[in-house]
mmCIF file of C-alpha atoms and ligand atoms in Angstrom:
data_model
loop_
_atom_site.group_PDB
_atom_site.id
_atom_site.type_symbol
_atom_site.label_atom_id
_atom_site.label_comp_id
_atom_site.label_asym_id
_atom_site.label_seq_id
_atom_site.Cartn_x
_atom_site.Cartn_y
_atom_site.Cartn_z
ATOM 1 C CA UNK A 1 10.009 -10.047 -21.696
ATOM 2 C CA UNK A 2 10.888 -6.379 -21.554
ATOM 3 C CA UNK A 3 8.326 -3.665 -21.084
ATOM 4 C CA UNK A 4 6.929 -2.067 -24.225
ATOM 5 C CA UNK A 5 6.282 1.239 -22.502
ATOM 6 C CA UNK A 6 4.729 2.954 -25.526
ATOM 7 C CA UNK A 7 2.192 0.171 -25.862
ATOM 8 C CA UNK A 8 1.507 0.235 -22.110
ATOM 9 C CA UNK A 9 0.927 3.998 -22.150
ATOM 10 C CA UNK A 10 -1.851 3.452 -24.703
ATOM 11 C CA UNK A 11 -3.708 1.466 -22.034
ATOM 12 C CA UNK A 12 -3.895 4.473 -19.667
ATOM 13 C CA UNK A 13 -6.158 7.153 -21.159
ATOM 14 C CA UNK A 14 -5.266 9.785 -18.562
ATOM 15 C CA UNK A 15 -1.646 9.831 -19.722
ATOM 16 C CA UNK A 16 -2.823 11.668 -22.846
ATOM 17 C CA UNK A 17 -4.057 14.608 -20.760
ATOM 18 C CA UNK A 18 -2.456 18.010 -21.146
ATOM 19 C CA UNK A 19 -1.828 20.059 -17.976
ATOM 20 C CA UNK A 20 -1.640 23.828 -18.628
ATOM 21 C CA UNK A 21 -1.200 22.849 -22.268
ATOM 22 C CA UNK A 22 1.792 20.607 -21.508
ATOM 23 C CA UNK A 23 1.901 16.835 -21.662
ATOM 24 C CA UNK A 24 1.215 15.319 -18.245
ATOM 25 C CA UNK A 25 4.250 13.855 -16.499
ATOM 26 C CA UNK A 26 2.770 11.853 -13.649
ATOM 27 C CA UNK A 27 5.312 11.094 -10.933
ATOM 28 C CA UNK A 28 2.899 10.821 -7.998
ATOM 29 C CA UNK A 29 2.386 7.085 -8.262
ATOM 30 C CA UNK A 30 3.123 6.349 -4.616
ATOM 31 C CA UNK A 31 0.086 8.454 -3.710
ATOM 32 C CA UNK A 32 -2.130 6.773 -6.267
ATOM 33 C CA UNK A 33 -1.638 5.088 -9.623
ATOM 34 C CA UNK A 34 -3.524 5.714 -12.849
ATOM 35 C CA UNK A 35 -6.053 3.210 -14.154
ATOM 36 C CA UNK A 36 -5.848 1.170 -17.341
ATOM 37 C CA UNK A 37 -8.858 1.202 -19.658
ATOM 38 C CA UNK A 38 -9.755 -2.395 -18.686
ATOM 39 C CA UNK A 39 -10.361 -1.278 -15.101
ATOM 40 C CA UNK A 40 -12.463 1.707 -16.177
ATOM 41 C CA UNK A 41 -14.421 -0.520 -18.593
ATOM 42 C CA UNK A 42 -15.114 -3.055 -15.879
ATOM 43 C CA UNK A 43 -16.605 -0.407 -13.598
ATOM 44 C CA UNK A 44 -18.868 0.707 -16.439
ATOM 45 C CA UNK A 45 -19.795 -2.925 -17.135
ATOM 46 C CA UNK A 46 -20.849 -3.523 -13.508
ATOM 47 C CA UNK A 47 -23.001 -0.397 -13.362
ATOM 48 C CA UNK A 48 -24.541 -0.820 -16.814
ATOM 49 C CA UNK A 49 -25.084 -4.573 -16.903
ATOM 50 C CA UNK A 50 -25.471 -6.243 -13.488
ATOM 51 C CA UNK A 51 -25.352 -3.741 -10.648
ATOM 52 C CA UNK A 52 -27.077 -5.429 -7.748
ATOM 53 C CA UNK A 53 -26.395 -6.002 -4.062
ATOM 54 C CA UNK A 54 -24.469 -9.213 -3.553
ATOM 55 C CA UNK A 55 -24.739 -12.356 -1.419
ATOM 56 C CA UNK A 56 -28.421 -12.185 -0.619
ATOM 57 C CA UNK A 57 -30.270 -12.081 -3.898
ATOM 58 C CA UNK A 58 -31.957 -14.893 -5.759
ATOM 59 C CA UNK A 59 -32.167 -13.022 -9.042
ATOM 60 C CA UNK A 60 -29.798 -13.131 -11.994
ATOM 61 C CA UNK A 61 -28.037 -9.815 -11.493
ATOM 62 C CA UNK A 62 -27.358 -10.380 -7.814
ATOM 63 C CA UNK A 63 -25.969 -13.829 -8.571
ATOM 64 C CA UNK A 64 -23.801 -12.415 -11.345
ATOM 65 C CA UNK A 65 -22.411 -9.615 -9.126
ATOM 66 C CA UNK A 66 -21.809 -12.127 -6.313
ATOM 67 C CA UNK A 67 -19.965 -14.525 -8.612
ATOM 68 C CA UNK A 68 -17.796 -11.720 -10.012
ATOM 69 C CA UNK A 69 -16.963 -10.502 -6.475
ATOM 70 C CA UNK A 70 -16.016 -13.956 -5.246
ATOM 71 C CA UNK A 71 -13.988 -14.519 -8.436
ATOM 72 C CA UNK A 72 -12.147 -11.322 -7.591
ATOM 73 C CA UNK A 73 -11.377 -12.739 -4.165
ATOM 74 C CA UNK A 74 -9.953 -15.872 -5.824
ATOM 75 C CA UNK A 75 -7.846 -13.789 -8.220
ATOM 76 C CA UNK A 76 -6.390 -11.789 -5.329
ATOM 77 C CA UNK A 77 -5.810 -14.970 -3.332
ATOM 78 C CA UNK A 78 -3.708 -16.352 -6.200
ATOM 79 C CA UNK A 79 -1.923 -13.029 -6.723
ATOM 80 C CA UNK A 80 -0.457 -13.088 -3.195
ATOM 81 C CA UNK A 81 -0.545 -16.888 -2.920
ATOM 82 C CA UNK A 82 -2.781 -17.064 0.126
ATOM 83 C CA UNK A 83 -3.723 -20.599 1.120
ATOM 84 C CA UNK A 84 -7.487 -19.957 1.146
ATOM 85 C CA UNK A 85 -9.706 -17.388 -0.548
ATOM 86 C CA UNK A 86 -11.483 -16.743 2.783
ATOM 87 C CA UNK A 87 -8.209 -15.400 4.158
ATOM 88 C CA UNK A 88 -8.747 -12.415 1.835
ATOM 89 C CA UNK A 89 -10.906 -9.793 3.530
ATOM 90 C CA UNK A 90 -12.026 -6.725 1.624
ATOM 91 C CA UNK A 91 -11.736 -3.367 3.356
ATOM 92 C CA UNK A 92 -11.762 0.249 2.177
ATOM 93 C CA UNK A 93 -7.990 0.209 1.789
ATOM 94 C CA UNK A 94 -4.750 -0.351 3.662
ATOM 95 C CA UNK A 95 -5.774 2.187 6.304
ATOM 96 C CA UNK A 96 -9.029 0.475 7.138
ATOM 97 C CA UNK A 97 -7.276 -2.902 6.963
ATOM 98 C CA UNK A 98 -4.707 -1.887 9.574
ATOM 99 C CA UNK A 99 -7.411 -0.371 11.775
ATOM 100 C CA UNK A 100 -9.375 -3.609 11.500
ATOM 101 C CA UNK A 101 -6.450 -5.769 12.618
ATOM 102 C CA UNK A 102 -5.301 -3.277 15.274
ATOM 103 C CA UNK A 103 -8.768 -3.097 16.833
ATOM 104 C CA UNK A 104 -9.531 -6.813 16.717
ATOM 105 C CA UNK A 105 -6.005 -7.860 17.714
ATOM 106 C CA UNK A 106 -6.038 -5.505 20.703
ATOM 107 C CA UNK A 107 -9.469 -6.744 21.809
ATOM 108 C CA UNK A 108 -8.239 -10.321 21.804
ATOM 109 C CA UNK A 109 -4.580 -10.173 22.721
ATOM 110 C CA UNK A 110 -3.488 -6.832 24.202
ATOM 111 C CA UNK A 111 -3.259 -6.262 27.952
ATOM 112 C CA UNK A 112 -1.989 -3.450 30.127
ATOM 113 C CA UNK A 113 1.788 -3.148 29.916
ATOM 114 C CA UNK A 114 2.067 -5.116 26.648
ATOM 115 C CA UNK A 115 4.242 -3.780 23.833
ATOM 116 C CA UNK A 116 3.796 -3.322 20.087
ATOM 117 C CA UNK A 117 6.911 -2.579 18.060
ATOM 118 C CA UNK A 118 6.270 -0.129 15.219
ATOM 119 C CA UNK A 119 9.023 0.986 12.866
ATOM 120 C CA UNK A 120 9.891 4.650 12.529
ATOM 121 C CA UNK A 121 9.509 4.259 8.758
ATOM 122 C CA UNK A 122 5.734 3.836 8.871
ATOM 123 C CA UNK A 123 3.041 5.782 7.118
ATOM 124 C CA UNK A 124 0.739 7.308 9.759
ATOM 125 C CA UNK A 125 -1.808 4.630 8.909
ATOM 126 C CA UNK A 126 0.489 1.931 10.322
ATOM 127 C CA UNK A 127 1.343 3.924 13.405
ATOM 128 C CA UNK A 128 -1.662 5.927 14.606
ATOM 129 C CA UNK A 129 -4.022 2.896 14.857
ATOM 130 C CA UNK A 130 -1.468 1.096 17.060
ATOM 131 C CA UNK A 131 -1.067 4.181 19.256
ATOM 132 C CA UNK A 132 -4.861 4.378 19.561
ATOM 133 C CA UNK A 133 -5.353 0.772 20.626
ATOM 134 C CA UNK A 134 -2.314 0.924 22.909
ATOM 135 C CA UNK A 135 -3.809 3.938 24.656
ATOM 136 C CA UNK A 136 -7.119 2.146 25.090
ATOM 137 C CA UNK A 137 -5.476 -0.960 26.527
ATOM 138 C CA UNK A 138 -2.743 0.892 28.483
ATOM 139 C CA UNK A 139 -0.142 -0.864 26.365
ATOM 140 C CA UNK A 140 2.965 0.763 24.821
ATOM 141 C CA UNK A 141 4.112 1.398 21.275
ATOM 142 C CA UNK A 142 7.870 0.941 20.982
ATOM 143 C CA UNK A 143 9.746 2.740 18.179
ATOM 144 C CA UNK A 144 12.090 0.729 15.952
ATOM 145 C CA UNK A 145 14.326 3.515 14.661
ATOM 146 C CA UNK A 146 15.916 3.503 11.190
ATOM 147 C CA UNK A 147 19.503 4.482 10.386
ATOM 148 C CA UNK A 148 20.716 7.540 8.438
ATOM 149 C CA UNK A 149 20.266 5.790 5.082
ATOM 150 C CA UNK A 150 16.670 4.904 5.849
ATOM 151 C CA UNK A 151 17.333 1.219 6.552
ATOM 152 C CA UNK A 152 15.858 -0.730 9.465
ATOM 153 C CA UNK A 153 18.482 -2.860 11.206
ATOM 154 C CA UNK A 154 17.576 -6.347 12.426
ATOM 155 C CA UNK A 155 19.970 -6.167 15.385
ATOM 156 C CA UNK A 156 18.111 -3.099 16.612
ATOM 157 C CA UNK A 157 14.823 -4.975 16.392
ATOM 158 C CA UNK A 158 16.218 -7.883 18.408
ATOM 159 C CA UNK A 159 17.211 -5.459 21.172
ATOM 160 C CA UNK A 160 13.649 -4.117 21.407
ATOM 161 C CA UNK A 161 11.909 -7.470 21.819
ATOM 162 C CA UNK A 162 10.834 -8.323 25.371
ATOM 163 C CA UNK A 163 8.476 -10.935 26.845
ATOM 164 C CA UNK A 164 5.810 -8.205 26.669
ATOM 165 C CA UNK A 165 6.084 -7.744 22.881
ATOM 166 C CA UNK A 166 2.827 -8.891 21.280
ATOM 167 C CA UNK A 167 3.077 -7.634 17.714
ATOM 168 C CA UNK A 168 5.436 -6.009 15.208
ATOM 169 C CA UNK A 169 4.042 -3.596 12.587
ATOM 170 C CA UNK A 170 6.284 -2.691 9.666
ATOM 171 C CA UNK A 171 5.933 -1.785 6.029
ATOM 172 C CA UNK A 172 7.289 -3.831 3.158
ATOM 173 C CA UNK A 173 8.275 -0.659 1.290
ATOM 174 C CA UNK A 174 8.471 2.877 2.689
ATOM 175 C CA UNK A 175 6.322 5.384 0.815
ATOM 176 C CA UNK A 176 8.578 8.308 1.748
ATOM 177 C CA UNK A 177 12.042 6.881 1.198
ATOM 178 C CA UNK A 178 11.430 3.847 -0.996
ATOM 179 C CA UNK A 179 13.283 1.521 1.403
ATOM 180 C CA UNK A 180 12.495 -2.128 0.723
ATOM 181 C CA UNK A 181 12.529 -3.808 4.110
ATOM 182 C CA UNK A 182 13.818 -7.376 4.676
ATOM 183 C CA UNK A 183 10.378 -8.581 5.680
ATOM 184 C CA UNK A 184 11.193 -12.290 5.440
ATOM 185 C CA UNK A 185 13.938 -11.923 8.045
ATOM 186 C CA UNK A 186 11.779 -9.641 10.189
ATOM 187 C CA UNK A 187 8.950 -12.192 10.155
ATOM 188 C CA UNK A 188 11.384 -14.954 11.131
ATOM 189 C CA UNK A 189 12.599 -12.932 14.110
ATOM 190 C CA UNK A 190 9.007 -12.228 15.147
ATOM 191 C CA UNK A 191 8.033 -15.876 15.000
ATOM 192 C CA UNK A 192 11.175 -17.085 16.799
ATOM 193 C CA UNK A 193 9.897 -14.925 19.647
ATOM 194 C CA UNK A 194 6.228 -15.951 19.361
ATOM 195 C CA UNK A 195 5.229 -12.486 18.211
ATOM 196 C CA UNK A 196 2.607 -11.811 15.553
ATOM 197 C CA UNK A 197 3.430 -9.484 12.674
ATOM 198 C CA UNK A 198 1.539 -7.197 10.347
ATOM 199 C CA UNK A 199 3.132 -6.119 7.081
ATOM 200 C CA UNK A 200 1.850 -2.979 5.390
ATOM 201 C CA UNK A 201 2.229 -3.815 1.720
ATOM 202 C CA UNK A 202 0.595 -0.641 0.369
ATOM 203 C CA UNK A 203 3.795 0.318 -1.482
ATOM 204 C CA UNK A 204 5.003 -3.210 -2.212
ATOM 205 C CA UNK A 205 2.489 -5.270 -4.194
ATOM 206 C CA UNK A 206 2.783 -2.999 -7.247
ATOM 207 C CA UNK A 207 6.591 -3.376 -7.314
ATOM 208 C CA UNK A 208 7.523 -6.738 -5.792
ATOM 209 C CA UNK A 209 6.169 -10.274 -6.156
ATOM 210 C CA UNK A 210 4.507 -11.038 -2.820
ATOM 211 C CA UNK A 211 3.909 -14.600 -1.634
ATOM 212 C CA UNK A 212 2.307 -14.503 1.800
ATOM 213 C CA UNK A 213 2.865 -18.221 2.404
ATOM 214 C CA UNK A 214 6.560 -18.064 1.504
ATOM 215 C CA UNK A 215 6.897 -14.987 3.717
ATOM 216 C CA UNK A 216 4.894 -16.763 6.434
ATOM 217 C CA UNK A 217 3.429 -13.409 7.458
ATOM 218 C CA UNK A 218 0.472 -13.256 9.799
ATOM 219 C CA UNK A 219 -1.301 -10.209 8.349
ATOM 220 C CA UNK A 220 -0.609 -8.357 5.088
ATOM 221 C CA UNK A 221 -2.575 -5.307 3.902
ATOM 222 C CA UNK A 222 -2.707 -3.241 0.720
ATOM 223 C CA UNK A 223 -4.893 -0.827 -1.282
ATOM 224 C CA UNK A 224 -6.196 -1.377 -4.807
ATOM 225 C CA UNK A 225 -5.682 2.209 -5.934
ATOM 226 C CA UNK A 226 -1.921 1.952 -5.599
ATOM 227 C CA UNK A 227 -1.821 -1.063 -7.902
ATOM 228 C CA UNK A 228 -3.802 0.422 -10.819
ATOM 229 C CA UNK A 229 -7.195 -0.483 -9.346
ATOM 230 C CA UNK A 230 -10.067 1.694 -8.098
ATOM 231 C CA UNK A 231 -10.124 3.772 -4.932
ATOM 232 C CA UNK A 232 -12.118 2.665 -1.912
ATOM 233 C CA UNK A 233 -11.123 -0.970 -1.886
ATOM 234 C CA UNK A 234 -8.241 -2.881 -0.359
ATOM 235 C CA UNK A 235 -7.206 -6.179 1.134
ATOM 236 C CA UNK A 236 -6.457 -7.599 4.528
ATOM 237 C CA UNK A 237 -4.816 -10.988 4.320
ATOM 238 C CA UNK A 238 -4.632 -12.944 7.548
ATOM 239 C CA UNK A 239 -3.825 -16.543 8.408
ATOM 240 C CA UNK A 240 -7.051 -18.462 8.946
ATOM 241 C CA UNK A 241 -6.225 -19.594 12.499
ATOM 242 C CA UNK A 242 -5.338 -16.044 13.575
ATOM 243 C CA UNK A 243 -8.374 -14.425 11.959
ATOM 244 C CA UNK A 244 -10.626 -17.059 13.514
ATOM 245 C CA UNK A 245 -9.452 -16.000 16.963
ATOM 246 C CA UNK A 246 -10.176 -12.312 16.429
ATOM 247 C CA UNK A 247 -13.508 -10.660 17.234
ATOM 248 C CA UNK A 248 -15.286 -8.713 14.464
ATOM 249 C CA UNK A 249 -14.277 -5.108 13.809
ATOM 250 C CA UNK A 250 -17.691 -3.692 12.865
ATOM 251 C CA UNK A 251 -21.197 -4.956 13.388
ATOM 252 C CA UNK A 252 -24.012 -4.960 10.843
ATOM 253 C CA UNK A 253 -25.484 -6.961 8.023
ATOM 254 C CA UNK A 254 -23.596 -9.842 6.433
ATOM 255 C CA UNK A 255 -21.136 -10.355 9.316
ATOM 256 C CA UNK A 256 -23.662 -12.320 11.349
ATOM 257 C CA UNK A 257 -24.903 -15.877 11.177
ATOM 258 C CA UNK A 258 -27.968 -15.302 13.359
ATOM 259 C CA UNK A 259 -29.366 -12.392 15.361
ATOM 260 C CA UNK A 260 -31.879 -12.193 18.146
ATOM 261 C CA UNK A 261 -32.136 -9.787 21.042
ATOM 262 C CA UNK A 262 -30.815 -12.575 23.254
ATOM 263 C CA UNK A 263 -27.890 -13.769 21.169
ATOM 264 C CA UNK A 264 -25.786 -12.963 18.092
ATOM 265 C CA UNK A 265 -23.589 -15.480 16.361
ATOM 266 C CA UNK A 266 -21.014 -14.316 13.822
ATOM 267 C CA UNK A 267 -20.546 -15.415 10.243
ATOM 268 C CA UNK A 268 -17.552 -17.437 9.088
ATOM 269 C CA UNK A 269 -14.502 -15.953 7.360
ATOM 270 C CA UNK A 270 -14.206 -13.710 5.443
ATOM 271 C CA UNK A 271 -17.715 -12.322 6.054
ATOM 272 C CA UNK A 272 -17.213 -11.921 9.803
ATOM 273 C CA UNK A 273 -15.020 -8.930 8.925
ATOM 274 C CA UNK A 274 -17.112 -7.527 6.065
ATOM 275 C CA UNK A 275 -20.068 -5.791 7.723
ATOM 276 C CA UNK A 276 -22.566 -4.009 5.474
ATOM 277 C CA UNK A 277 -22.902 -3.823 1.707
ATOM 278 C CA UNK A 278 -19.410 -4.488 0.375
ATOM 279 C CA UNK A 279 -17.812 -2.301 -2.272
ATOM 280 C CA UNK A 280 -18.462 -4.975 -4.869
ATOM 281 C CA UNK A 281 -18.189 -2.755 -7.962
ATOM 282 C CA UNK A 282 -14.672 -1.633 -7.108
ATOM 283 C CA UNK A 283 -13.764 -5.148 -5.983
ATOM 284 C CA UNK A 284 -14.729 -6.527 -9.379
ATOM 285 C CA UNK A 285 -12.732 -3.818 -11.187
ATOM 286 C CA UNK A 286 -9.812 -4.358 -8.789
ATOM 287 C CA UNK A 287 -9.506 -7.923 -10.092
ATOM 288 C CA UNK A 288 -9.091 -6.505 -13.616
ATOM 289 C CA UNK A 289 -6.142 -4.442 -12.376
ATOM 290 C CA UNK A 290 -4.572 -7.546 -10.846
ATOM 291 C CA UNK A 291 -5.076 -9.477 -14.099
ATOM 292 C CA UNK A 292 -3.566 -6.579 -16.038
ATOM 293 C CA UNK A 293 -0.363 -6.314 -13.970
ATOM 294 C CA UNK A 294 -0.064 -10.097 -13.765
ATOM 295 C CA UNK A 295 -0.127 -10.328 -17.557
ATOM 296 C CA UNK A 296 2.770 -7.868 -17.759
ATOM 297 C CA UNK A 297 4.474 -9.621 -14.853
ATOM 298 C CA UNK A 298 5.533 -8.038 -11.566
ATOM 299 C CA UNK A 299 9.135 -9.140 -12.171
ATOM 300 C CA UNK A 300 9.177 -7.322 -15.536
ATOM 301 C CA UNK A 301 7.644 -4.266 -13.902
ATOM 302 C CA UNK A 302 10.262 -4.388 -11.116
ATOM 303 C CA UNK A 303 13.151 -4.654 -13.585
ATOM 304 C CA UNK A 304 11.921 -1.705 -15.660
ATOM 305 C CA UNK A 305 11.220 0.442 -12.589
ATOM 306 C CA UNK A 306 14.714 -0.333 -11.242
ATOM 307 C CA UNK A 307 16.086 1.061 -14.514
ATOM 308 C CA UNK A 308 13.996 4.212 -14.112
ATOM 309 C CA UNK A 309 15.148 4.597 -10.504
ATOM 310 C CA UNK A 310 18.844 4.235 -11.362
ATOM 311 C CA UNK A 311 18.499 6.646 -14.298
ATOM 312 C CA UNK A 312 16.555 9.174 -12.223
ATOM 313 C CA UNK A 313 18.935 9.079 -9.258
ATOM 314 C CA UNK A 314 21.998 9.528 -11.479
ATOM 315 C CA UNK A 315 20.453 12.535 -13.243
ATOM 316 C CA UNK A 316 18.982 14.222 -10.193
ATOM 317 C CA UNK A 317 22.221 13.894 -8.213
ATOM 318 C CA UNK A 318 23.900 16.246 -10.692
ATOM 319 C CA UNK A 319 21.492 19.108 -9.899
ATOM 320 C CA UNK A 320 23.256 21.741 -7.775
ATOM 321 C CA UNK A 321 22.153 21.622 -4.122
ATOM 322 C CA UNK A 322 19.914 18.577 -4.565
ATOM 323 C CA UNK A 323 20.090 15.978 -1.810
ATOM 324 C CA UNK A 324 18.363 12.625 -2.031
ATOM 325 C CA UNK A 325 16.687 11.660 1.236
ATOM 326 C CA UNK A 326 16.672 7.903 1.711
ATOM 327 C CA UNK A 327 19.566 5.947 0.319
ATOM 328 C CA UNK A 328 18.664 2.473 1.527
ATOM 329 C CA UNK A 329 20.427 -0.616 0.174
ATOM 330 C CA UNK A 330 17.296 -1.792 -1.619
ATOM 331 C CA UNK A 331 14.820 0.740 -2.910
ATOM 332 C CA UNK A 332 11.580 0.811 -4.851
ATOM 333 C CA UNK A 333 11.160 3.449 -7.565
ATOM 334 C CA UNK A 334 10.826 6.441 -5.242
ATOM 335 C CA UNK A 335 13.147 9.445 -5.133
ATOM 336 C CA UNK A 336 12.640 11.810 -2.212
ATOM 337 C CA UNK A 337 14.784 14.910 -2.292
ATOM 338 C CA UNK A 338 15.307 18.479 -1.202
ATOM 339 C CA UNK A 339 17.132 21.351 -2.841
ATOM 340 C CA UNK A 340 19.263 23.611 -0.640
ATOM 341 C CA UNK A 341 17.414 26.753 0.416
ATOM 342 C CA UNK A 342 14.123 25.765 -1.262
ATOM 343 C CA UNK A 343 10.893 24.634 0.332
ATOM 344 C CA UNK A 344 9.482 21.416 -1.113
ATOM 345 C CA UNK A 345 6.105 23.119 -1.777
ATOM 346 C CA UNK A 346 7.747 25.818 -3.920
ATOM 347 C CA UNK A 347 9.579 23.193 -5.956
ATOM 348 C CA UNK A 348 6.377 21.172 -6.391
ATOM 349 C CA UNK A 349 4.303 24.184 -7.412
ATOM 350 C CA UNK A 350 6.754 25.274 -10.087
ATOM 351 C CA UNK A 351 7.042 21.743 -11.459
ATOM 352 C CA UNK A 352 3.241 21.613 -11.576
ATOM 353 C CA UNK A 353 3.192 24.600 -13.917
ATOM 354 C CA UNK A 354 5.388 22.539 -16.240
ATOM 355 C CA UNK A 355 2.851 19.704 -16.190
ATOM 356 C CA UNK A 356 4.954 17.593 -13.819
ATOM 357 C CA UNK A 357 3.055 16.079 -10.889
ATOM 358 C CA UNK A 358 5.185 15.258 -7.844
ATOM 359 C CA UNK A 359 4.182 15.089 -4.193
ATOM 360 C CA UNK A 360 5.568 17.451 -1.579
ATOM 361 C CA UNK A 361 5.466 17.612 2.202
ATOM 362 C CA UNK A 362 5.644 14.917 4.857
ATOM 363 C CA UNK A 363 3.946 12.120 2.870
ATOM 364 C CA UNK A 364 2.022 11.135 6.041
ATOM 365 C CA UNK A 365 5.300 10.142 7.675
ATOM 366 C CA UNK A 366 5.994 12.950 10.124
ATOM 367 C CA UNK A 367 8.265 10.767 12.312
ATOM 368 C CA UNK A 368 10.598 10.322 9.308
ATOM 369 C CA UNK A 369 10.749 14.069 8.752
ATOM 370 C CA UNK A 370 11.380 14.655 12.463
ATOM 371 C CA UNK A 371 14.201 12.103 12.379
ATOM 372 C CA UNK A 372 15.903 13.966 9.506
ATOM 373 C CA UNK A 373 15.026 17.394 10.945
ATOM 374 C CA UNK A 374 13.266 18.519 7.742
ATOM 375 C CA UNK A 375 9.798 19.893 7.039
ATOM 376 C CA UNK A 376 9.226 17.604 4.082
ATOM 377 C CA UNK A 377 10.594 16.425 0.762
ATOM 378 C CA UNK A 378 9.759 16.489 -2.921
ATOM 379 C CA UNK A 379 8.893 12.954 -3.948
ATOM 380 C CA UNK A 380 8.989 11.595 -7.486
ATOM 381 C CA UNK A 381 7.616 8.044 -7.603
ATOM 382 C CA UNK A 382 7.739 6.070 -10.833
ATOM 383 C CA UNK A 383 5.414 3.481 -12.335
ATOM 384 C CA UNK A 384 6.014 1.168 -15.279
ATOM 385 C CA UNK A 385 4.191 3.594 -17.625
ATOM 386 C CA UNK A 386 6.780 6.291 -16.950
ATOM 387 C CA UNK A 387 9.722 6.865 -19.281
ATOM 388 C CA UNK A 388 13.295 8.100 -19.197
ATOM 389 C CA UNK A 389 12.163 11.011 -21.396
ATOM 390 C CA UNK A 390 9.783 12.057 -18.622
ATOM 391 C CA UNK A 391 12.658 11.883 -16.124
ATOM 392 C CA UNK A 392 14.617 14.160 -18.484
ATOM 393 C CA UNK A 393 11.707 16.650 -18.281
ATOM 394 C CA UNK A 394 11.849 16.505 -14.477
ATOM 395 C CA UNK A 395 15.600 17.054 -14.599
ATOM 396 C CA UNK A 396 15.256 20.075 -16.899
ATOM 397 C CA UNK A 397 12.396 21.399 -14.800
ATOM 398 C CA UNK A 398 14.467 21.177 -11.630
ATOM 399 C CA UNK A 399 17.398 22.951 -13.299
ATOM 400 C CA UNK A 400 14.970 25.758 -14.150
ATOM 401 C CA UNK A 401 13.711 25.869 -10.554
ATOM 402 C CA UNK A 402 17.290 26.173 -9.279
ATOM 403 C CA UNK A 403 17.994 28.944 -11.831
ATOM 404 C CA UNK A 404 14.859 30.853 -10.828
ATOM 405 C CA UNK A 405 15.843 30.915 -7.162
ATOM 406 C CA UNK A 406 19.556 31.524 -7.727
HETATM 407 N N1 LIG B 1 0.807 2.488 4.005
HETATM 408 C C1 LIG B 1 1.642 3.071 3.153
HETATM 409 C C2 LIG B 1 3.082 2.656 3.138
HETATM 410 C C3 LIG B 1 1.170 4.046 2.277
HETATM 411 O O1 LIG B 1 1.996 4.632 1.413
HETATM 412 C C4 LIG B 1 -0.202 4.402 2.319
HETATM 413 C C5 LIG B 1 -0.727 5.470 1.445
HETATM 414 O O2 LIG B 1 0.000 6.285 0.957
HETATM 415 C C6 LIG B 1 -1.022 3.750 3.227
HETATM 416 C C7 LIG B 1 -0.492 2.802 4.055
HETATM 417 C C8 LIG B 1 -2.475 4.063 3.320
HETATM 418 O O3 LIG B 1 -3.120 3.668 2.166
HETATM 419 P P1 LIG B 1 -4.650 4.124 1.901
HETATM 420 O O4 LIG B 1 -4.655 5.594 2.033
HETATM 421 O O5 LIG B 1 -4.909 3.645 0.521
HETATM 422 O O6 LIG B 1 -5.468 3.440 2.916
#
């Protein structure tokens, strides 16, 4: 099946918006994706038909909302091929998911002098939480540097591993450079050395078929809003045996089995990690997003986005003074670039006036910018509802920017 992009665009009402009277060209998909009508409709359905707090009601609406939430968990379990639905924990997003694992992992496993290897390619959300827990436990975060192209090298990782290494944290896909990391091989190296591993899949699940059992990863996190779902909801996958060992992250309702002033016992998975009223409305709508992309097929999406990436890179390379930052062997549909003599903000602001939305700056990856000695980049990130015609508009827009500053 190939992608019928015109038909797909009909599913996303926001794509019809005009910005300053010009058709919207939305190339900020790595920051957040737009929502298909089915996701928007589902949110309306929850709030108009059965909004009710879940898990503890005896009445119809509470039961309905509970069933829909737990169905969503099952849908997400199948989507990433987790062994059990209770290995899917809902959090606010990838950021909260990483903080959850970092906190609980450190409480259980991290001692003074221990080491956590974190790649230099990480979003701040897969770096700062590890620095924070390392500081608390007097452990050390060790940098796994990337090469000039933006690739992580496995030989470099092997050199960093010591008997003190307790965990490796790495993304599946870099949000800034688009690098697709060889996570299967990285996980193998981790496990050969008895090291646990967390994969940040925030930029991967929307582009690449993820099978957590085939990968054999210990923890995998992602956010719904980057895969056409609502904001404020995301997933932490963890292997049952590993999650069972970890203490809870937050205390409150739902995460307990029994409470007295003398003793508290914790609930079983996944509820042990889901304190308080869960974001059930967004969870239910999130499942619609997963059903929607699954019906199109992640492999079809990947093939179409690869076409957009190749087309975009070829065109943009011909713009005078434009340099693509991040030329990894395998890339997702992200083009980060700078134009000689121009600040990324200026480029972004002029494109905005043409109705073209790109992201500018450090993309929450300051270590990457430091490594390249730049203040930021312009980033165009494509989704399967984007078109080559839109890339042509970006190309023409950039030519105009270059002309203006000449
Ligand atoms: N990890 C990566 C690679 C990201 O790109 C992002 C967001 O841009 C995050 C983590 C954090 O995701 P969220 O802000 O949805 O928690």
